[in-house]
XYZ file of C-alpha atoms in Angstrom:
236
model
C -0.428 0.004 0.107
C 1.175 3.511 -1.036
C 1.590 6.255 1.679
C 2.685 10.450 1.459
C 4.742 11.505 3.551
C 4.323 15.207 3.645
C 7.242 16.567 6.358
C 9.457 19.981 5.675
C 11.682 18.194 8.603
C 14.252 15.696 6.511
C 15.244 13.364 9.809
C 11.354 12.627 10.203
C 10.783 11.852 6.813
C 14.056 9.703 6.949
C 12.911 7.712 9.984
C 9.083 7.292 9.397
C 10.084 6.025 6.062
C 12.644 3.374 7.238
C 10.109 2.117 9.664
C 7.509 1.984 7.360
C 9.213 0.212 4.363
C 10.001 -2.204 6.839
C 6.329 -3.168 7.449
C 5.932 -3.422 3.649
C 4.526 0.176 2.787
C 5.538 1.736 -0.321
C 6.549 5.384 0.638
C 6.727 8.701 -1.171
C 6.898 11.974 0.137
C 6.861 15.394 -0.115
C 8.326 18.530 2.128
C 5.738 21.501 1.286
C 2.262 21.640 0.681
C 2.207 22.066 -3.461
C 4.016 19.071 -4.202
C 2.220 17.114 -1.490
C -1.079 18.280 -3.354
C 0.654 17.146 -6.388
C 1.623 13.613 -5.548
C -1.722 13.243 -4.066
C -3.660 13.378 -7.781
C -0.829 11.728 -9.451
C -0.221 8.585 -6.705
C -3.463 8.248 -5.103
C -1.925 7.169 -2.304
C -3.762 4.498 0.445
C -2.449 7.032 3.513
C -1.482 10.151 3.959
C 0.501 11.364 7.133
C 0.899 14.937 6.750
C 2.653 17.338 9.095
C 0.578 20.984 9.844
C 3.664 23.319 10.106
C 4.482 22.919 6.248
C 6.963 26.184 4.395
C 4.693 27.621 1.794
C 0.648 26.265 2.881
C -0.104 25.051 6.209
C -1.434 21.463 6.570
C -5.114 22.830 7.575
C -5.381 23.996 4.378
C -3.862 20.928 2.901
C -6.261 18.641 4.327
C -9.145 20.703 3.451
C -7.714 21.050 -0.262
C -7.900 16.680 -0.453
C -10.714 16.290 1.821
C -12.442 18.284 -1.138
C -11.616 15.241 -3.246
C -10.982 12.495 -1.535
C -11.795 9.998 1.371
C -8.457 8.765 1.692
C -7.145 8.538 5.163
C -4.958 11.701 6.769
C -2.714 11.140 10.051
C -2.627 14.575 10.921
C 1.165 15.225 12.615
C 1.347 18.265 14.945
C 3.534 20.048 17.466
C 0.062 21.464 19.085
C -0.855 19.518 21.818
C -3.228 22.083 22.969
C -7.264 19.960 23.378
C -8.408 22.861 20.604
C -6.032 21.949 18.228
C -6.593 18.210 18.006
C -10.377 18.877 17.729
C -9.250 20.940 15.089
C -7.282 18.466 13.009
C -10.061 16.122 13.350
C -12.971 18.564 12.306
C -10.719 19.875 9.250
C -11.109 15.498 8.452
C -7.965 14.392 10.191
C -8.317 10.346 9.962
C -6.373 10.500 13.428
C -4.061 12.823 15.207
C -0.423 12.410 16.748
C 1.588 15.513 18.588
C 6.030 15.832 18.328
C 7.401 14.655 19.562
C 5.864 10.713 19.067
C 7.480 7.584 18.951
C 8.355 6.382 15.498
C 7.001 2.876 16.511
C 3.546 4.728 17.320
C 3.178 6.000 14.239
C 3.071 2.667 12.437
C 0.828 1.363 15.215
C -1.573 4.349 14.036
C -1.238 3.497 10.055
C -2.085 -0.013 10.575
C -4.920 0.331 12.376
C -6.211 3.225 9.987
C -5.671 0.581 7.424
C -7.212 -2.355 9.044
C -10.502 -0.565 9.910
C -10.718 1.583 5.878
C -10.305 -2.386 4.931
C -12.905 -3.490 6.942
C -15.366 -0.803 5.983
C -14.467 -1.547 2.207
C -15.458 -5.572 2.772
C -19.190 -4.470 3.784
C -21.561 -3.835 1.146
C -24.815 -4.533 3.108
C -25.282 -4.319 6.535
C -28.971 -6.406 7.107
C -30.149 -6.163 11.524
C -32.383 -8.031 13.354
C -34.262 -9.974 10.410
C -34.026 -6.683 8.105
C -35.667 -4.745 9.959
C -32.637 -2.421 9.711
C -30.837 -2.414 6.156
C -27.436 -0.665 4.644
C -26.924 -0.840 1.259
C -23.249 0.550 2.052
C -22.797 0.765 -1.536
C -25.823 2.983 -2.732
C -25.878 4.437 0.851
C -29.477 4.000 1.107
C -31.560 3.047 4.399
C -34.693 1.255 4.794
C -36.368 0.151 8.044
C -39.309 -2.633 7.608
C -38.897 -2.117 4.079
C -39.597 1.426 3.837
C -36.794 4.014 2.215
C -35.717 6.541 5.019
C -34.035 9.482 4.561
C -30.816 10.862 6.698
C -29.483 13.492 6.314
C -24.774 13.041 6.100
C -24.400 13.231 9.682
C -27.165 10.952 10.186
C -25.822 8.579 7.765
C -22.056 7.974 8.668
C -23.561 8.064 12.503
C -25.495 5.186 11.407
C -22.936 3.640 9.321
C -20.020 4.352 11.828
C -21.747 2.489 14.329
C -23.309 -0.461 12.686
C -19.857 -1.894 11.315
C -18.506 -2.483 14.264
C -22.123 -4.089 16.098
C -21.471 -3.624 20.478
C -18.656 -1.156 20.240
C -18.783 1.888 22.920
C -18.534 5.252 21.041
C -17.742 8.572 23.072
C -18.865 11.606 21.850
C -15.377 12.391 20.640
C -15.179 9.066 18.800
C -18.632 9.849 17.368
C -17.335 13.553 16.458
C -14.289 12.308 14.734
C -16.389 9.926 12.845
C -18.637 13.175 11.152
C -15.817 15.502 11.052
C -15.803 16.382 8.028
C -19.780 16.626 7.642
C -19.737 20.599 9.125
C -19.875 19.523 12.577
C -16.976 22.183 13.407
C -19.778 24.403 13.071
C -21.198 23.132 15.788
C -18.368 23.395 18.037
C -18.942 20.848 20.772
C -19.330 17.145 22.195
C -23.169 17.480 23.240
C -24.449 18.591 19.668
C -24.077 14.801 18.604
C -26.482 13.620 21.417
C -29.494 16.331 18.707
C -28.235 14.171 16.275
C -28.838 11.303 17.956
C -31.944 12.675 18.801
C -32.789 13.277 15.347
C -31.660 9.378 14.000
C -33.429 7.370 16.638
C -36.756 9.171 15.628
C -36.166 8.145 11.588
C -35.173 3.979 12.889
C -36.191 3.251 15.713
C -39.895 1.714 16.590
C -40.035 3.549 19.956
C -37.087 5.986 20.547
C -37.341 6.074 24.242
C -36.525 2.144 23.774
C -34.130 1.581 21.390
C -32.697 -1.516 18.386
C -30.050 0.250 17.315
C -28.451 2.958 19.047
C -28.744 2.248 22.447
C -27.145 4.985 25.038
C -24.338 3.599 26.971
C -24.826 6.078 30.273
C -21.638 7.552 31.159
C -19.676 6.111 28.532
C -21.674 7.088 25.025
C -23.472 5.127 22.175
C -23.384 2.015 21.250
C -25.070 0.024 17.792
C -27.252 -2.525 19.574
C -28.612 -4.610 16.317
C -28.214 -8.011 15.881
C -26.547 -8.887 12.712
C -27.754 -10.837 10.390
C -25.292 -14.377 9.994
C -26.006 -14.225 6.053
C -24.478 -10.641 5.737
C -21.780 -10.388 8.705
C -18.528 -9.346 7.233
C -15.764 -11.866 5.775
């Protein structure tokens, strides 16, 4: 798989390249934002490792421009460690965020985790739950409840699909905020706004939103998807 490293510090490029090549990845690099954007188009990488402090245009701007054209996973690297900076990086379109100084081994682990999630999602084309009570077609991006098509907002659809791919996993509000970062969530600004979207989603897919079958509250922690995946449609 191809990884594009974008950083103006040559030493960082060399160290990360050595570790990632050892794991079998094909590595390409860029030391500025303009070159990075060109290589994204020509190389079509499977993942981008992107430093925010670049000499020409910022990493944030690179991320924004990439997100207009591609869903390629992005791991951001930055010296900024404040919570607001981390959230801003995520809502701009990053899939993960790592502050400097960092361990090259941690970068490798983060890269592997991101690519596993992407690969798992790509394998699944259709999800059926509770004997087809809820069906999600991930190719057509269509959702049916008891055979009837329902209309979801982009945020509602992304919340539903990200949770449904991993039934039973508990997601904090921050986890869900990160999942929907590229759908305009940053305009609302706070983790608690996730609750509003969950409430609206429940109204559309649950028979009784006060006793939900699918989007279940885990008190003090967040939410999980409680639907039972029909065996014939379980991910390989």
